[in-house]
């Protein structure tokens, strides 16, 4: 099973600040890594697919990078509506797995 | 508009069974693989099961292998999860989620339902 380790677990950020979340895979997964945003009492929403491709309708301040074992989600100029928990997800091999999540709080 | 509506959740005793359903609309259901993903209260996401569009390839998390069965009825645009021998640790919101490939060999989950709560 491929283990995804996200860091940090929690981040408290002021509006307009830049946020960087990392996801490390226990073995190479190519670019088969996707990022989701989940707000309280809502289902997850796809932000970034295949490491760096923005999903339709996602604001341009969200971007992703990486390949192999190390990946990054960047939120440029954080907005209040971005308060949420962010998850990485690998689909390189079964069982598919998720990172533990990063909760982003707005100061 | 893609819509996924789960149903069938509820309270069940340990060792009991439950069948979840997911009604899909707004897209060509028989062209998409589908997933079940769950989330225990206050916890993170856990992938549960995958079915390809024709039900020929099915995969399960180790935690549910042998107890849960994924199935689908393409004529009814519906996905199912039969859950047997339920345990306290199966308590979670269960999400139905659509899969796409975008020309890649590996999938991505693009849309999720609102989920249905199972309490064991």
PDB file of C-alpha atoms in Angstrom:
ATOM      1  CA  UNK A   1       0.000   0.000   0.000  1.00  0.00           C
ATOM      2  CA  UNK A   2       1.267   3.472  -0.904  1.00  0.00           C
ATOM      3  CA  UNK A   3       1.302   5.767   2.105  1.00  0.00           C
ATOM      4  CA  UNK A   4       0.806   9.503   1.555  1.00  0.00           C
ATOM      5  CA  UNK A   5       2.208  11.801   4.222  1.00  0.00           C
ATOM      6  CA  UNK A   6       0.915  15.351   4.244  1.00  0.00           C
ATOM      7  CA  UNK A   7       2.460  18.287   6.060  1.00  0.00           C
ATOM      8  CA  UNK A   8       1.655  20.328   7.949  1.00  0.00           C
ATOM      9  CA  UNK A   9      -1.386  18.871   9.702  1.00  0.00           C
ATOM     10  CA  UNK A  10      -2.654  22.351  10.502  1.00  0.00           C
ATOM     11  CA  UNK A  11      -1.881  25.841   9.316  1.00  0.00           C
ATOM     12  CA  UNK A  12      -3.248  29.177  10.538  1.00  0.00           C
ATOM     13  CA  UNK A  13      -2.851  31.822   7.844  1.00  0.00           C
ATOM     14  CA  UNK A  14      -3.783  35.465   7.316  1.00  0.00           C
ATOM     15  CA  UNK A  15      -5.695  36.494   4.182  1.00  0.00           C
ATOM     16  CA  UNK A  16      -3.530  37.212   1.118  1.00  0.00           C
ATOM     17  CA  UNK A  17      -0.763  35.029   2.519  1.00  0.00           C
ATOM     18  CA  UNK A  18       0.686  32.166   0.469  1.00  0.00           C
ATOM     19  CA  UNK A  19      -0.012  28.602   1.616  1.00  0.00           C
ATOM     20  CA  UNK A  20       2.113  25.584   0.731  1.00  0.00           C
ATOM     21  CA  UNK A  21       1.029  22.027   1.529  1.00  0.00           C
ATOM     22  CA  UNK A  22       3.238  19.059   0.772  1.00  0.00           C
ATOM     23  CA  UNK A  23       2.394  15.422   0.134  1.00  0.00           C
ATOM     24  CA  UNK A  24       5.064  12.732   0.087  1.00  0.00           C
ATOM     25  CA  UNK A  25       4.424   9.244  -1.289  1.00  0.00           C
ATOM     26  CA  UNK A  26       6.118   6.155   0.119  1.00  0.00           C
ATOM     27  CA  UNK A  27       7.038   5.100  -3.442  1.00  0.00           C
ATOM     28  CA  UNK A  28       7.002   6.691  -6.879  1.00  0.00           C
ATOM     29  CA  UNK A  29       3.521   7.381  -8.239  1.00  0.00           C
ATOM     30  CA  UNK A  30       4.397   9.390 -11.335  1.00  0.00           C
ATOM     31  CA  UNK A  31       1.918  12.237 -11.627  1.00  0.00           C
ATOM     32  CA  UNK A  32      -1.062  10.224 -10.393  1.00  0.00           C
ATOM     33  CA  UNK A  33      -1.647  12.533  -7.450  1.00  0.00           C
ATOM     34  CA  UNK A  34      -4.733  14.704  -7.008  1.00  0.00           C
ATOM     35  CA  UNK A  35      -5.756  17.411  -4.522  1.00  0.00           C
ATOM     36  CA  UNK A  36      -9.167  17.936  -2.918  1.00  0.00           C
ATOM     37  CA  UNK A  37     -10.706  20.658  -0.777  1.00  0.00           C
ATOM     38  CA  UNK A  38     -13.291  19.788   1.852  1.00  0.00           C
ATOM     39  CA  UNK A  39     -15.177  22.436   3.784  1.00  0.00           C
ATOM     40  CA  UNK A  40     -17.074  21.567   6.982  1.00  0.00           C
ATOM     41  CA  UNK A  41     -20.206  19.488   6.347  1.00  0.00           C
ATOM     42  CA  UNK A  42     -19.527  19.358   2.606  1.00  0.00           C
ATOM     43  CA  UNK A  43     -18.249  16.657   0.302  1.00  0.00           C
ATOM     44  CA  UNK A  44     -14.728  16.975  -1.132  1.00  0.00           C
ATOM     45  CA  UNK A  45     -14.162  18.964  -4.314  1.00  0.00           C
ATOM     46  CA  UNK A  46     -11.428  18.326  -6.880  1.00  0.00           C
ATOM     47  CA  UNK A  47      -8.906  21.154  -7.195  1.00  0.00           C
ATOM     48  CA  UNK A  48      -5.883  19.732  -9.019  1.00  0.00           C
ATOM     49  CA  UNK A  49      -5.608  16.508 -11.030  1.00  0.00           C
ATOM     50  CA  UNK A  50      -2.504  14.653 -12.177  1.00  0.00           C
ATOM     51  CA  UNK A  51      -0.251  16.737  -9.948  1.00  0.00           C
ATOM     52  CA  UNK A  52      -0.513  20.036 -11.786  1.00  0.00           C
ATOM     53  CA  UNK A  53      -3.658  20.223 -13.929  1.00  0.00           C
ATOM     54  CA  UNK A  54      -6.310  22.594 -12.659  1.00  0.00           C
ATOM     55  CA  UNK A  55      -9.850  21.235 -12.590  1.00  0.00           C
ATOM     56  CA  UNK A  56     -12.584  23.163 -14.348  1.00  0.00           C
ATOM     57  CA  UNK A  57     -13.849  26.175 -12.419  1.00  0.00           C
ATOM     58  CA  UNK A  58     -11.099  26.178  -9.795  1.00  0.00           C
ATOM     59  CA  UNK A  59      -9.675  29.639  -9.036  1.00  0.00           C
ATOM     60  CA  UNK A  60      -6.241  30.301 -10.511  1.00  0.00           C
ATOM     61  CA  UNK A  61      -4.733  30.928  -7.073  1.00  0.00           C
ATOM     62  CA  UNK A  62      -4.670  27.129  -6.607  1.00  0.00           C
ATOM     63  CA  UNK A  63      -1.760  25.326  -8.258  1.00  0.00           C
ATOM     64  CA  UNK A  64       0.019  21.999  -7.949  1.00  0.00           C
ATOM     65  CA  UNK A  65       3.457  20.676  -8.762  1.00  0.00           C
ATOM     66  CA  UNK A  66       5.630  17.623  -8.363  1.00  0.00           C
ATOM     67  CA  UNK A  67       6.112  14.104  -9.640  1.00  0.00           C
ATOM     68  CA  UNK A  68       7.447  10.814  -8.362  1.00  0.00           C
ATOM     69  CA  UNK A  69       7.245  11.019  -4.568  1.00  0.00           C
ATOM     70  CA  UNK A  70       7.066  14.726  -3.712  1.00  0.00           C
ATOM     71  CA  UNK A  71       4.131  16.987  -4.455  1.00  0.00           C
ATOM     72  CA  UNK A  72       3.006  20.472  -3.476  1.00  0.00           C
ATOM     73  CA  UNK A  73      -0.302  22.308  -3.407  1.00  0.00           C
ATOM     74  CA  UNK A  74       0.071  26.089  -3.389  1.00  0.00           C
ATOM     75  CA  UNK A  75      -2.621  28.620  -2.621  1.00  0.00           C
ATOM     76  CA  UNK A  76      -1.502  32.087  -3.686  1.00  0.00           C
ATOM     77  CA  UNK A  77      -3.094  35.010  -1.889  1.00  0.00           C
ATOM     78  CA  UNK A  78      -5.345  33.062   0.451  1.00  0.00           C
ATOM     79  CA  UNK A  79      -8.961  34.160   0.697  1.00  0.00           C
ATOM     80  CA  UNK A  80     -11.359  33.670   3.615  1.00  0.00           C
ATOM     81  CA  UNK A  81     -13.393  31.146   1.588  1.00  0.00           C
ATOM     82  CA  UNK A  82     -10.324  28.881   1.360  1.00  0.00           C
ATOM     83  CA  UNK A  83     -10.689  27.805   4.989  1.00  0.00           C
ATOM     84  CA  UNK A  84     -10.956  24.041   4.614  1.00  0.00           C
ATOM     85  CA  UNK A  85      -9.163  20.734   4.916  1.00  0.00           C
ATOM     86  CA  UNK A  86      -7.046  19.718   1.929  1.00  0.00           C
ATOM     87  CA  UNK A  87      -6.309  16.114   0.967  1.00  0.00           C
ATOM     88  CA  UNK A  88      -3.939  14.519  -1.510  1.00  0.00           C
ATOM     89  CA  UNK A  89      -4.996  11.260  -3.183  1.00  0.00           C
ATOM     90  CA  UNK A  90      -3.021   8.754  -5.219  1.00  0.00           C
ATOM     91  CA  UNK A  91      -4.516   6.583  -7.935  1.00  0.00           C
ATOM     92  CA  UNK A  92      -1.274   5.070  -9.215  1.00  0.00           C
ATOM     93  CA  UNK A  93      -2.096   1.655  -7.796  1.00  0.00           C
ATOM     94  CA  UNK A  94      -4.751  -0.103  -5.753  1.00  0.00           C
ATOM     95  CA  UNK A  95      -5.556   0.326  -2.961  1.00  0.00           C
ATOM     96  CA  UNK A  96      -5.966   3.990  -3.721  1.00  0.00           C
ATOM     97  CA  UNK A  97      -4.993   6.050  -0.688  1.00  0.00           C
ATOM     98  CA  UNK A  98      -5.435   9.533   0.769  1.00  0.00           C
ATOM     99  CA  UNK A  99      -3.127  11.712   2.785  1.00  0.00           C
ATOM    100  CA  UNK A 100      -4.146  12.519   6.329  1.00  0.00           C
ATOM    101  CA  UNK A 101      -5.306  16.021   5.457  1.00  0.00           C
ATOM    102  CA  UNK A 102      -4.148  19.576   6.157  1.00  0.00           C
ATOM    103  CA  UNK A 103      -6.543  21.918   7.904  1.00  0.00           C
ATOM    104  CA  UNK A 104      -6.154  25.554   6.868  1.00  0.00           C
ATOM    105  CA  UNK A 105      -7.563  28.113   9.243  1.00  0.00           C
ATOM    106  CA  UNK A 106      -7.934  31.806   8.533  1.00  0.00           C
ATOM    107  CA  UNK A 107      -6.492  34.081  11.217  1.00  0.00           C
TER     108      UNK A 107
ATOM    109  CA  UNK B   1     -24.977  18.809 -14.184  1.00  0.00           C
ATOM    110  CA  UNK B   2     -23.429  15.745 -12.557  1.00  0.00           C
ATOM    111  CA  UNK B   3     -25.524  14.527  -9.629  1.00  0.00           C
ATOM    112  CA  UNK B   4     -24.785  11.643  -7.299  1.00  0.00           C
ATOM    113  CA  UNK B   5     -27.334  10.914  -4.576  1.00  0.00           C
ATOM    114  CA  UNK B   6     -26.565   8.297  -1.944  1.00  0.00           C
ATOM    115  CA  UNK B   7     -29.175   6.538   0.164  1.00  0.00           C
ATOM    116  CA  UNK B   8     -29.539   3.538   2.430  1.00  0.00           C
ATOM    117  CA  UNK B   9     -27.506   4.648   5.415  1.00  0.00           C
ATOM    118  CA  UNK B  10     -28.733   4.262   8.962  1.00  0.00           C
ATOM    119  CA  UNK B  11     -28.173   2.628  12.336  1.00  0.00           C
ATOM    120  CA  UNK B  12     -27.260  -1.065  12.366  1.00  0.00           C
ATOM    121  CA  UNK B  13     -26.009  -3.454  15.038  1.00  0.00           C
ATOM    122  CA  UNK B  14     -22.496  -4.922  14.841  1.00  0.00           C
ATOM    123  CA  UNK B  15     -22.564  -7.995  12.625  1.00  0.00           C
ATOM    124  CA  UNK B  16     -25.491  -6.648  10.648  1.00  0.00           C
ATOM    125  CA  UNK B  17     -25.847  -5.745   6.988  1.00  0.00           C
ATOM    126  CA  UNK B  18     -26.751  -2.685   4.997  1.00  0.00           C
ATOM    127  CA  UNK B  19     -27.005  -1.887   1.298  1.00  0.00           C
ATOM    128  CA  UNK B  20     -26.108   1.576   0.074  1.00  0.00           C
ATOM    129  CA  UNK B  21     -27.330   2.967  -3.226  1.00  0.00           C
ATOM    130  CA  UNK B  22     -26.113   5.830  -5.386  1.00  0.00           C
ATOM    131  CA  UNK B  23     -28.353   7.306  -8.070  1.00  0.00           C
ATOM    132  CA  UNK B  24     -26.412   9.005 -10.840  1.00  0.00           C
ATOM    133  CA  UNK B  25     -27.644  11.590 -13.310  1.00  0.00           C
ATOM    134  CA  UNK B  26     -26.349  14.309 -15.602  1.00  0.00           C
ATOM    135  CA  UNK B  27     -23.769  12.124 -17.343  1.00  0.00           C
ATOM    136  CA  UNK B  28     -23.416   8.841 -19.225  1.00  0.00           C
ATOM    137  CA  UNK B  29     -23.188   6.486 -16.253  1.00  0.00           C
ATOM    138  CA  UNK B  30     -22.177   3.401 -18.232  1.00  0.00           C
ATOM    139  CA  UNK B  31     -19.067   5.212 -19.501  1.00  0.00           C
ATOM    140  CA  UNK B  32     -17.607   5.886 -16.062  1.00  0.00           C
ATOM    141  CA  UNK B  33     -15.906   3.847 -13.414  1.00  0.00           C
ATOM    142  CA  UNK B  34     -17.134   4.601  -9.891  1.00  0.00           C
ATOM    143  CA  UNK B  35     -15.783   4.618  -6.332  1.00  0.00           C
ATOM    144  CA  UNK B  36     -17.039   4.409  -2.785  1.00  0.00           C
ATOM    145  CA  UNK B  37     -15.069   6.510  -0.286  1.00  0.00           C
ATOM    146  CA  UNK B  38     -15.836   6.870   3.422  1.00  0.00           C
ATOM    147  CA  UNK B  39     -15.064   9.294   6.217  1.00  0.00           C
ATOM    148  CA  UNK B  40     -15.356   8.397   9.886  1.00  0.00           C
ATOM    149  CA  UNK B  41     -16.646  11.195  12.144  1.00  0.00           C
ATOM    150  CA  UNK B  42     -13.951  13.853  12.535  1.00  0.00           C
ATOM    151  CA  UNK B  43     -11.459  11.810  10.518  1.00  0.00           C
ATOM    152  CA  UNK B  44      -9.919  11.822   7.057  1.00  0.00           C
ATOM    153  CA  UNK B  45     -10.965  10.210   3.793  1.00  0.00           C
ATOM    154  CA  UNK B  46     -10.603   6.475   3.192  1.00  0.00           C
ATOM    155  CA  UNK B  47     -10.987   4.858  -0.225  1.00  0.00           C
ATOM    156  CA  UNK B  48     -13.289   1.811   0.019  1.00  0.00           C
ATOM    157  CA  UNK B  49     -13.986   0.299  -3.386  1.00  0.00           C
ATOM    158  CA  UNK B  50     -13.787   0.749  -7.177  1.00  0.00           C
ATOM    159  CA  UNK B  51     -15.786  -0.666 -10.052  1.00  0.00           C
ATOM    160  CA  UNK B  52     -15.015  -0.125 -13.704  1.00  0.00           C
ATOM    161  CA  UNK B  53     -17.815   0.831 -16.079  1.00  0.00           C
ATOM    162  CA  UNK B  54     -18.644  -2.744 -17.037  1.00  0.00           C
ATOM    163  CA  UNK B  55     -18.243  -4.324 -13.585  1.00  0.00           C
ATOM    164  CA  UNK B  56     -15.395  -6.480 -14.850  1.00  0.00           C
ATOM    165  CA  UNK B  57     -12.759  -4.937 -12.564  1.00  0.00           C
ATOM    166  CA  UNK B  58     -13.499  -4.429  -8.879  1.00  0.00           C
ATOM    167  CA  UNK B  59     -11.118  -3.517  -6.079  1.00  0.00           C
ATOM    168  CA  UNK B  60     -11.484  -3.183  -2.317  1.00  0.00           C
ATOM    169  CA  UNK B  61      -9.604  -1.728   0.616  1.00  0.00           C
ATOM    170  CA  UNK B  62      -8.095  -4.407   2.852  1.00  0.00           C
ATOM    171  CA  UNK B  63     -10.307  -3.182   5.699  1.00  0.00           C
ATOM    172  CA  UNK B  64     -13.499  -4.214   3.861  1.00  0.00           C
ATOM    173  CA  UNK B  65     -12.281  -7.049   1.609  1.00  0.00           C
ATOM    174  CA  UNK B  66     -14.532 -10.081   1.972  1.00  0.00           C
ATOM    175  CA  UNK B  67     -17.277  -8.127   3.767  1.00  0.00           C
ATOM    176  CA  UNK B  68     -18.296  -5.438   1.267  1.00  0.00           C
ATOM    177  CA  UNK B  69     -19.371  -5.914  -2.363  1.00  0.00           C
ATOM    178  CA  UNK B  70     -19.590  -3.184  -4.979  1.00  0.00           C
ATOM    179  CA  UNK B  71     -22.031  -3.564  -7.848  1.00  0.00           C
ATOM    180  CA  UNK B  72     -23.798  -1.437 -10.404  1.00  0.00           C
ATOM    181  CA  UNK B  73     -26.843  -1.497 -12.647  1.00  0.00           C
ATOM    182  CA  UNK B  74     -26.074   0.576 -15.722  1.00  0.00           C
ATOM    183  CA  UNK B  75     -29.666   0.310 -16.925  1.00  0.00           C
ATOM    184  CA  UNK B  76     -30.767   2.050 -13.731  1.00  0.00           C
ATOM    185  CA  UNK B  77     -27.804   4.451 -13.536  1.00  0.00           C
ATOM    186  CA  UNK B  78     -27.124   3.148 -10.062  1.00  0.00           C
ATOM    187  CA  UNK B  79     -24.150   2.078  -7.950  1.00  0.00           C
ATOM    188  CA  UNK B  80     -24.447  -0.101  -4.862  1.00  0.00           C
ATOM    189  CA  UNK B  81     -22.397  -1.162  -1.858  1.00  0.00           C
ATOM    190  CA  UNK B  82     -23.512  -4.277   0.005  1.00  0.00           C
ATOM    191  CA  UNK B  83     -21.997  -4.193   3.487  1.00  0.00           C
ATOM    192  CA  UNK B  84     -22.041  -7.367   5.582  1.00  0.00           C
ATOM    193  CA  UNK B  85     -20.543  -8.265   8.970  1.00  0.00           C
ATOM    194  CA  UNK B  86     -20.489  -4.601   9.905  1.00  0.00           C
ATOM    195  CA  UNK B  87     -18.140  -3.438  12.638  1.00  0.00           C
ATOM    196  CA  UNK B  88     -18.116  -0.389  14.891  1.00  0.00           C
ATOM    197  CA  UNK B  89     -15.119   0.908  12.918  1.00  0.00           C
ATOM    198  CA  UNK B  90     -17.236   0.964   9.725  1.00  0.00           C
ATOM    199  CA  UNK B  91     -19.152   3.937  11.149  1.00  0.00           C
ATOM    200  CA  UNK B  92     -18.694   6.728   8.613  1.00  0.00           C
ATOM    201  CA  UNK B  93     -20.232   8.909   5.956  1.00  0.00           C
ATOM    202  CA  UNK B  94     -20.086   6.930   2.714  1.00  0.00           C
ATOM    203  CA  UNK B  95     -19.581   8.881  -0.499  1.00  0.00           C
ATOM    204  CA  UNK B  96     -20.288   7.739  -4.028  1.00  0.00           C
ATOM    205  CA  UNK B  97     -17.770   9.302  -6.417  1.00  0.00           C
ATOM    206  CA  UNK B  98     -17.382   9.426 -10.192  1.00  0.00           C
ATOM    207  CA  UNK B  99     -14.122   8.471 -11.878  1.00  0.00           C
ATOM    208  CA  UNK B 100     -12.649   9.774 -15.116  1.00  0.00           C
ATOM    209  CA  UNK B 101      -9.447   9.047 -17.024  1.00  0.00           C
ATOM    210  CA  UNK B 102      -8.839  12.139 -19.207  1.00  0.00           C
ATOM    211  CA  UNK B 103      -6.852  10.078 -21.674  1.00  0.00           C
ATOM    212  CA  UNK B 104      -4.589   8.793 -18.891  1.00  0.00           C
ATOM    213  CA  UNK B 105      -4.146   5.196 -17.844  1.00  0.00           C
ATOM    214  CA  UNK B 106      -4.825   6.050 -14.217  1.00  0.00           C
ATOM    215  CA  UNK B 107      -8.100   7.474 -12.905  1.00  0.00           C
ATOM    216  CA  UNK B 108      -9.089  10.607 -11.021  1.00  0.00           C
ATOM    217  CA  UNK B 109     -12.212  11.132  -8.909  1.00  0.00           C
ATOM    218  CA  UNK B 110     -13.905  14.284 -10.161  1.00  0.00           C
ATOM    219  CA  UNK B 111     -17.366  14.461  -8.555  1.00  0.00           C
ATOM    220  CA  UNK B 112     -18.692  13.322  -5.189  1.00  0.00           C
ATOM    221  CA  UNK B 113     -22.159  12.850  -3.776  1.00  0.00           C
ATOM    222  CA  UNK B 114     -23.257  14.373  -0.480  1.00  0.00           C
ATOM    223  CA  UNK B 115     -22.821  11.114   1.374  1.00  0.00           C
ATOM    224  CA  UNK B 116     -24.947   8.866   3.569  1.00  0.00           C
ATOM    225  CA  UNK B 117     -24.185   8.168   7.226  1.00  0.00           C
ATOM    226  CA  UNK B 118     -23.767   4.606   8.425  1.00  0.00           C
ATOM    227  CA  UNK B 119     -23.675   4.095  12.199  1.00  0.00           C
ATOM    228  CA  UNK B 120     -22.698   0.689  13.572  1.00  0.00           C
TER     229      UNK B 120
END
